Coordinates of C-alpha atoms in Angstrom, one line a residue:
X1 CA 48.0 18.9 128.8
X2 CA 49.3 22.3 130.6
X3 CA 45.4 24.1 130.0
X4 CA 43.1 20.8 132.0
X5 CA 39.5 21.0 130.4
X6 CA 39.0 18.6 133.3
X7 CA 36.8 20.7 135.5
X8 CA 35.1 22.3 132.0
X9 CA 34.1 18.1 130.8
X10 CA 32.7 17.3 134.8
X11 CA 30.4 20.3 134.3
X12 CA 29.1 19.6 131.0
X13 CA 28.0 15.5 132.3
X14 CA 26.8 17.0 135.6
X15 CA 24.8 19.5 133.8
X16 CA 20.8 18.4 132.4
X17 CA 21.0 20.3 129.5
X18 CA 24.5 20.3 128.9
X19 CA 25.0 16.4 129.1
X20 CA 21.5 15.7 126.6
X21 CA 23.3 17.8 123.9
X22 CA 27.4 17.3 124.5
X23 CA 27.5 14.5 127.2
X24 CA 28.0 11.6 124.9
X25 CA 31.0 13.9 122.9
X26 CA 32.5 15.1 126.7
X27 CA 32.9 11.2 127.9
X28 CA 34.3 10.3 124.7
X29 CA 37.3 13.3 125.1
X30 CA 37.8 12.0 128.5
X31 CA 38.3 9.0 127.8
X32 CA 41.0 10.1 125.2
X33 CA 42.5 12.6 127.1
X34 CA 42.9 9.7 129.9
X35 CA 44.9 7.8 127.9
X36 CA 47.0 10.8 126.3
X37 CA 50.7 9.0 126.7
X38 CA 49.8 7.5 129.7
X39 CA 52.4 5.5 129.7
X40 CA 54.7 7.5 129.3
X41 CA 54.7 10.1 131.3
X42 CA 52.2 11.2 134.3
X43 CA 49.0 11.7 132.7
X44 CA 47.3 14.3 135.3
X45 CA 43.7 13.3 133.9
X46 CA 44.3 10.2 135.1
X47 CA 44.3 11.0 138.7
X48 CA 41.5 14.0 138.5
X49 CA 39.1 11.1 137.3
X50 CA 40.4 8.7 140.4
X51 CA 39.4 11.7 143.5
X52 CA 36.1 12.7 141.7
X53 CA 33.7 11.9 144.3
X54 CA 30.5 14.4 143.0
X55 CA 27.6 12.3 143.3
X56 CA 25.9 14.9 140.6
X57 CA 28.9 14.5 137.8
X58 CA 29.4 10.1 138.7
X59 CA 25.4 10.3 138.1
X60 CA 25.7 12.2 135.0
X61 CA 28.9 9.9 133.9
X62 CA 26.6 6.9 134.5
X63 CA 24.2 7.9 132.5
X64 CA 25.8 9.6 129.2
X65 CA 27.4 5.5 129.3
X66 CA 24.1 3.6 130.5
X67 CA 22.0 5.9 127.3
X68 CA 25.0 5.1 125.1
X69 CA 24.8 1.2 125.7
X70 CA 21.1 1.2 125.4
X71 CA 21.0 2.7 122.0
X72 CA 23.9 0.1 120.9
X73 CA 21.3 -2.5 122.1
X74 CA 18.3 -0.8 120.4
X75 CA 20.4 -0.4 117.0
X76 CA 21.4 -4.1 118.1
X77 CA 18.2 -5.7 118.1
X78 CA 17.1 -3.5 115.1
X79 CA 19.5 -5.9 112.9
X80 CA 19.1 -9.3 114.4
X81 CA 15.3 -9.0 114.8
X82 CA 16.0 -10.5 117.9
X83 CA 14.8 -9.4 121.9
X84 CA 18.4 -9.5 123.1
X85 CA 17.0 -7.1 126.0
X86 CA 18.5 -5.6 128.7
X87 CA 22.0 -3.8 129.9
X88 CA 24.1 -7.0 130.3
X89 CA 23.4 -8.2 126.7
X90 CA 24.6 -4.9 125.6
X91 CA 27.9 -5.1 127.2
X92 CA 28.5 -8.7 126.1
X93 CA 28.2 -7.9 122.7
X94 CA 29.7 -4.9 122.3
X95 CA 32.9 -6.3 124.2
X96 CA 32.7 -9.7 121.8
X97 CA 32.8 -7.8 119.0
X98 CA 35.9 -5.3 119.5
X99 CA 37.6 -8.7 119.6
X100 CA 36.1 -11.4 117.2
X101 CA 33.6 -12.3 114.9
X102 CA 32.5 -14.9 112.7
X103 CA 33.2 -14.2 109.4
X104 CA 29.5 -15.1 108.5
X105 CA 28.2 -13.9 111.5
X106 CA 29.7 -10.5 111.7
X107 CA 27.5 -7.9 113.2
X108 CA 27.1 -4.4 111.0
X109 CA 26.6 -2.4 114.3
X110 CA 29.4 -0.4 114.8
X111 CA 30.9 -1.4 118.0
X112 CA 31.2 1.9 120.5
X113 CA 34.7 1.1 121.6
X114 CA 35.1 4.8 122.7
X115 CA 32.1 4.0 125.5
X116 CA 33.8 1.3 126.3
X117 CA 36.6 2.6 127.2
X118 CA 35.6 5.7 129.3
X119 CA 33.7 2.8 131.3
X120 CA 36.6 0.9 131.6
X121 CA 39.0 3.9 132.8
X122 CA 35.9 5.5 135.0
X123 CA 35.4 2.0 136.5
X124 CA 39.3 0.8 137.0
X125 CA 40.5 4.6 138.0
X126 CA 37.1 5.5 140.1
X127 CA 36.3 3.1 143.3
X128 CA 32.5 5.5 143.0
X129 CA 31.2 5.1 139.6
X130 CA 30.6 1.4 139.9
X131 CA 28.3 2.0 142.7
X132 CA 26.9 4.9 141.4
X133 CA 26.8 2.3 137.7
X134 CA 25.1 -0.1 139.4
X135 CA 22.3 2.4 141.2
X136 CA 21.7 3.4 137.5
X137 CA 21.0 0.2 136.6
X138 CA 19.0 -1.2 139.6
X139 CA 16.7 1.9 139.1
X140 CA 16.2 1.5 135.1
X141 CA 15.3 -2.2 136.5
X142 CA 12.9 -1.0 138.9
X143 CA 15.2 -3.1 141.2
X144 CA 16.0 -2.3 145.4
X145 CA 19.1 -4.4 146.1
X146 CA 21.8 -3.4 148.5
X147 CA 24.3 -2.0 145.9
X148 CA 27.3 -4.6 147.2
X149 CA 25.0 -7.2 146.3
X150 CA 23.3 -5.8 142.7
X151 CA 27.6 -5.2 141.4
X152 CA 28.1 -8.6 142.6
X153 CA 24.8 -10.1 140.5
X154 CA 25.2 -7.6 137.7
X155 CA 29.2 -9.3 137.1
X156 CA 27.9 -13.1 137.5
X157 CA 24.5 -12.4 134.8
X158 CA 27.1 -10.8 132.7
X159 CA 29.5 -13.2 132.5
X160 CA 27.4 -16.1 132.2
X161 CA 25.6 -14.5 129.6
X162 CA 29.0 -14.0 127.7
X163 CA 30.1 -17.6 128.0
X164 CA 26.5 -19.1 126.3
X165 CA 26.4 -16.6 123.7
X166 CA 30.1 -16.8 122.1
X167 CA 30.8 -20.4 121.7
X168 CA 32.1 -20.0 117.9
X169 CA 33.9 -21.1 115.0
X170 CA 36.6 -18.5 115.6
X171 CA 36.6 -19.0 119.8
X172 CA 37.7 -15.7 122.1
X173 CA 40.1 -18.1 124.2
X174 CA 42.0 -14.6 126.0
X175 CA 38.2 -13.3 126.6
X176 CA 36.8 -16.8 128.1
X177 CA 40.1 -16.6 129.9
X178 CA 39.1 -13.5 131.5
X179 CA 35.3 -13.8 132.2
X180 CA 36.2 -17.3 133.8
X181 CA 39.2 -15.1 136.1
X182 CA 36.6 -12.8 136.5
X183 CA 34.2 -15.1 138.1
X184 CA 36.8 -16.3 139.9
X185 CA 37.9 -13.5 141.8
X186 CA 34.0 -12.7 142.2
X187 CA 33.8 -15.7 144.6
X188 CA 36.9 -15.2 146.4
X189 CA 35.9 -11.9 147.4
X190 CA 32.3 -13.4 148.6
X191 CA 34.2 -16.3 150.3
X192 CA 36.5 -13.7 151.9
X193 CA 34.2 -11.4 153.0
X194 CA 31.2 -14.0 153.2
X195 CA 28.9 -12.7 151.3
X196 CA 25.8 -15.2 150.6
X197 CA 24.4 -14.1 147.5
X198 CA 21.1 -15.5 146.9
X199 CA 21.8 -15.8 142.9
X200 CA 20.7 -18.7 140.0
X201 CA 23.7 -20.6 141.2
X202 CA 22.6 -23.1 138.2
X203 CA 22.4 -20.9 135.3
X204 CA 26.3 -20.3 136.1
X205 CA 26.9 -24.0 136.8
X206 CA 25.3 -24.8 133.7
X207 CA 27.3 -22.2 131.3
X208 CA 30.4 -23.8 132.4
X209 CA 29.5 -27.2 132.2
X210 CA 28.1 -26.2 128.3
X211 CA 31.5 -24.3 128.2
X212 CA 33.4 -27.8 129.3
X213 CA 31.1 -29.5 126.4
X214 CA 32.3 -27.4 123.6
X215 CA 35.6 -27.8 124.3
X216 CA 35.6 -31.7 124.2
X217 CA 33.2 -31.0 120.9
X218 CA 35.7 -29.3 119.2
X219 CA 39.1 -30.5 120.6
X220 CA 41.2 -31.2 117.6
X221 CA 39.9 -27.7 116.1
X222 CA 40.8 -25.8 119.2
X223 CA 43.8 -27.3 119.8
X224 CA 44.9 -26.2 116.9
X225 CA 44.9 -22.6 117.9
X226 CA 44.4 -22.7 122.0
X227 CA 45.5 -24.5 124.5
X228 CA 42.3 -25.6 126.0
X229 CA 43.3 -27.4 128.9
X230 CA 44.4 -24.4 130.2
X231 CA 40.7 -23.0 130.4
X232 CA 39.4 -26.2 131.1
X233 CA 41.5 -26.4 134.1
X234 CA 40.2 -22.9 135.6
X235 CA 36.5 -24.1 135.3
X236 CA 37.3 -26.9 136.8
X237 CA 38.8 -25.2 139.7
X238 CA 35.6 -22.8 139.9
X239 CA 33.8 -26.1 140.3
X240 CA 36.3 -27.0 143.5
X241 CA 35.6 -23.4 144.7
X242 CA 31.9 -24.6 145.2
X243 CA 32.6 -28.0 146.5
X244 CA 35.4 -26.5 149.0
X245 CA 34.2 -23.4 150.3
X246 CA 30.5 -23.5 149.1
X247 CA 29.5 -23.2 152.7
X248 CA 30.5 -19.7 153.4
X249 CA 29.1 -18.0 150.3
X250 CA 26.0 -20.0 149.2
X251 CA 22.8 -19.3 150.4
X252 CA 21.4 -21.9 152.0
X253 CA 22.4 -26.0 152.5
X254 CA 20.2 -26.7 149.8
X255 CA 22.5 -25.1 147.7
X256 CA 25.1 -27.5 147.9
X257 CA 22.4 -30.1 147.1
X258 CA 21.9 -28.6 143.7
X259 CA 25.2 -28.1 143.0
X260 CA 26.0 -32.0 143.7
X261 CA 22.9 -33.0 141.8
X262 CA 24.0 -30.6 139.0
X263 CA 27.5 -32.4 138.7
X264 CA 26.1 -35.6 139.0
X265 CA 23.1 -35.0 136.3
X266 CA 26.0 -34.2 134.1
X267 CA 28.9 -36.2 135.0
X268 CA 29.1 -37.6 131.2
X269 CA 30.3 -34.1 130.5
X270 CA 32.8 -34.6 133.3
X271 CA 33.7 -38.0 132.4
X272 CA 34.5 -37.3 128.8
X273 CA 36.8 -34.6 129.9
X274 CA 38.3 -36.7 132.6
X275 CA 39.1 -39.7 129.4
X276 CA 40.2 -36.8 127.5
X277 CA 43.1 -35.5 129.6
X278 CA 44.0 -38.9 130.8
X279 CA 44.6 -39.7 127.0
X280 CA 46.9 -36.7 126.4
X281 CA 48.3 -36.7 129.9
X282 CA 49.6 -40.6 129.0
X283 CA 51.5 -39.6 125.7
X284 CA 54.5 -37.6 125.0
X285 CA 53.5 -34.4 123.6
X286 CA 53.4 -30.3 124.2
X287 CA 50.2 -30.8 126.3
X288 CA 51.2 -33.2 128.4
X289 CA 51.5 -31.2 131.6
X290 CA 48.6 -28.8 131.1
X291 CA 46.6 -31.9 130.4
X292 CA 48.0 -33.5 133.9
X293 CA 46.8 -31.0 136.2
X294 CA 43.2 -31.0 134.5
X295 CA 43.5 -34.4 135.4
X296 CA 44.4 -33.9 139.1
X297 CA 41.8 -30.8 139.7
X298 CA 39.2 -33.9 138.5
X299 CA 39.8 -35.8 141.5
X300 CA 36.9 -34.1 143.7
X301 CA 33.8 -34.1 141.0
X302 CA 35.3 -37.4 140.1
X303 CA 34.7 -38.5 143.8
X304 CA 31.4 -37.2 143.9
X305 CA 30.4 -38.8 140.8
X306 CA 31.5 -41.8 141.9
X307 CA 29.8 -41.4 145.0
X308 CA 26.4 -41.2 144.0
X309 CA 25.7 -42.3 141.3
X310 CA 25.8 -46.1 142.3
X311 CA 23.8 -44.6 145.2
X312 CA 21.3 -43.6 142.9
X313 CA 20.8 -46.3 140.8
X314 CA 20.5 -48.7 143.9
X315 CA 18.0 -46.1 144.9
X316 CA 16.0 -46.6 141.6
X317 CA 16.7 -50.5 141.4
X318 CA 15.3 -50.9 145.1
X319 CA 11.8 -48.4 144.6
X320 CA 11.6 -50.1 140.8
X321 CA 11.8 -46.5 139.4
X322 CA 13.4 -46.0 136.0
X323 CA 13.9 -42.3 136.0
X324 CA 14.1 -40.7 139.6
X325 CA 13.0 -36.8 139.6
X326 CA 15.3 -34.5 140.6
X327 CA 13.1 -34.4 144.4
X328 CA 14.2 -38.2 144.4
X329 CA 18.2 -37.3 143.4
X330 CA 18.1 -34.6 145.8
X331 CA 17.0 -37.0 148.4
X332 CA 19.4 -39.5 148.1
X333 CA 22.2 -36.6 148.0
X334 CA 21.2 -35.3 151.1
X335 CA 21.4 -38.9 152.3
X336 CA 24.7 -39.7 151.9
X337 CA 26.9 -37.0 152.1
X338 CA 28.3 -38.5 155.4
X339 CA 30.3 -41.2 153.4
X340 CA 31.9 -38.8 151.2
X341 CA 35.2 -37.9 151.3
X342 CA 36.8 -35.2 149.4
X343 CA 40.6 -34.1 149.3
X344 CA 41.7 -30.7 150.1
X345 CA 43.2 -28.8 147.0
X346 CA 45.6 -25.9 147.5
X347 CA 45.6 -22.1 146.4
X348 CA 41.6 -22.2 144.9
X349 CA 41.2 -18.8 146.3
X350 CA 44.7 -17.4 145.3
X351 CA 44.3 -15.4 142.0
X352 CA 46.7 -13.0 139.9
X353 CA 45.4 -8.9 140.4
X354 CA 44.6 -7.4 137.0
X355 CA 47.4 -5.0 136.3
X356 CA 47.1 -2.7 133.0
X357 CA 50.9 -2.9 132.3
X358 CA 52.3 -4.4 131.1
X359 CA 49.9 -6.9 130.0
X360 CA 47.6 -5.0 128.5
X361 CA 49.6 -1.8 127.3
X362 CA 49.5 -2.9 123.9
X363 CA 46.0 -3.6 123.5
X364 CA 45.3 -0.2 124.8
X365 CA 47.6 1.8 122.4
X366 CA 45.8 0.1 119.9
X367 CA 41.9 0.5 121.2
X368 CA 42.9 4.5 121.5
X369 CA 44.4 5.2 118.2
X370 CA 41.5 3.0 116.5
X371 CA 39.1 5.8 118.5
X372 CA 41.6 8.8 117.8
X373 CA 41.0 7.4 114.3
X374 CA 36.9 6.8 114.2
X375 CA 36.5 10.1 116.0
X376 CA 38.3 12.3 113.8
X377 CA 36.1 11.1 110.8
X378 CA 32.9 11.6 112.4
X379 CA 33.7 15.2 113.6
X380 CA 31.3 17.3 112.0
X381 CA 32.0 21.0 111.4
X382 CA 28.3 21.7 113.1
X383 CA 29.8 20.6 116.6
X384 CA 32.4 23.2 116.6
X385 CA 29.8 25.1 119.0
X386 CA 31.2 22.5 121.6
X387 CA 34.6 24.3 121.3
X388 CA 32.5 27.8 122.2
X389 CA 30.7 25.6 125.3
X390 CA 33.8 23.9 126.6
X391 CA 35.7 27.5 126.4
X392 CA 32.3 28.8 128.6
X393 CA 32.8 25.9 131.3
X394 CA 36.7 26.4 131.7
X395 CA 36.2 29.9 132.8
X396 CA 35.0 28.2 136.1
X397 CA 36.9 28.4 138.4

């Protein structure tokens, strides 16, 4: 670590031709060399990569990682036959499949955990590259968004694409853990800085409600293993996020109205849950008290359920109408919100920062020797010209 090829790696990603014929090999080394007994000792890669502020080398960073997804997702779709297109499907599987897969479902792509990583560490160590990320893929997309906005969108489509797409036989509890925290903290930071972001609000609603169905489909199975309530409980608070403080980081009013209409057009979901942690909540048992405060986050959708929906069948009864359109629930929504009453719930915007250690010090020792490992088998003796270009870039100065 005495002789940095710091300064030698930037210049090879910032460089054209450089980066097209040792870019992907130069991100990969960093990303090791990042991690070099970082925990250990002070790892002086580590804060080089958290002051690089070279629009030219983040630019070229961003897209040795963005051309490195893609071609997972190309060699992705190859095997499943399947048009899962587009940036976000590429990080949700790669990331579902360093962790689990069904054992008749397993993927033969090779998960790139090395690209991973050297987004995760240019990401988490840089506060630039996920801007400078996100203009990469707002321009691949052909897309003009202000860039606070597109990071913001870009997190939500990728974690509601990860929740509908890994509902399994063996279930990723610690990953649905984290894409549901990471959703959270999402919405406190809009709430905080009151950001209305004019997003599919109901695609997300309706992940997590799916989310809440599987779980009741599968309890004894999952019990087993997970403790469900546990993530049943944080959906359910993102739900009381909405209803709270809905006002200063949706859109518009008719927002709320979709939301309500959405909790209402699929309050059996809630229901069933609700009977579900009542039941276990009742009898002695190790779930008892996770199962209890499920039951006590209920008490607002509850209330809302119980709201309208006699409003709405009086509706339907009165006008002779056996199945009202959603214009018609919407309607009587906006009617009645007057009579509602809703309790205030404590800490909903109060969330745990992500700290690497020592939480996750284990699973990174791990993810680098399993690279350390795949790298040295695929090192060819033809790249050994990369020794004589990396020799010609540390002469700089």
């Amino acid at each position: 670590m005495i002789n940095s090829i710091f300064e030698a790696i930037l210049q090879i990603v910032s460089d054209v031709s450089s980066r097209g014929q040792h870019g992907y090999d130069a991100v990969v080394l960093l990303a090791l060399l990042v991690n070099y007994r970082k925990y250990e000792s002070v790892n002086p890669y580590i804060v080089k990569l958290s002051i690089v502020d070279d629009e030219p080398t983040l630019d070229g960073l961003g897209m040795v990682v963005h051309q490195a997804l893609t071609e997972y997702n190309r060699q992705y779709k190859n095997k499943e036959e399947e048009n899962h297109g587009g940036f976000f499907s590429t990080l949700t599987s790669m990331v579902g499949n360093m962790f689990i897969a069904d054992t008749e479902e397993k993927l033969s792509v090779q998960t790139n955990e090395a690209i991973l990583l050297a987004l995760y560490e240019a990401v988490h160590l840089n506060r630039n590259f996920i801007t400078v990320l996100a203009q990469v893929s707002a321009t691949s997309a052909a897309m003009c968004y202000d860039v606070r906005l597109y990071i913001n969108q870009m997190f939500y489509n990728l974690m509601v694409e990860f929740i509908v797409t890994h509902m399994m036989k063996e279930f990723p509890m610690d990953l649905y853990m984290r894409c549901v925290q990471i959703i959270h903290k999402l919405i406190c930071y809009q709430k905080k800085c009151r950001i209305r972001l004019h997003y599919t609000w109901r695609e997300l609603w309706s992940a997590l409600i799916n989310l809440l169905k599987f779980l009741l489909s599968n309890e004894t199975t999952l019990l087993a293993k997970h403790n469900i309530f546990q993530l049943a409980l944080q959906v359910v608070s993102l739900f009381n996020m909405f209803i709270t403080y809905g006002d200063t980081f949706l859109p518009t009013p008719s927002s709320y109205d979709e939301l309500y209409y959405e909790i209402v057009r699929m309050h059996q979901v809630f229901d069933n849950l609700y009977c579900m942690v009542l039941r276990v909540s009742t009898n002695v048992g190790q779930w008892k008290e996770p199962a209890s405060k499920v039951t006590y986050a209920l008490v607002n959708v509850r209330a809302i359920i119980n709201h309208f929906n006699p409003k709405i069948e009086s509706y339907a009864a009165v006008n002779h109408i056996s199945q009202l359109s959603e214009d018609q629930v919407l309607e009587v929504v906006r009617s009645n919100y007057d009579t509602l009453t809703l309790k205030l719930q404590d800490g909903l915007d109060q969330f745990e920062r992500y700290s690497e250690q020592p939480k996750e010090t284990a699973f990174f020792k791990e993810l680098v020797r399993s690279i350390s490992v795949n790298v040295r088998k695929n090192v060819s003796l033809n790249t050994l010209s990369q020794d004589v270009l990396l020799k010609e870039f540390s002469s700089i100065s």
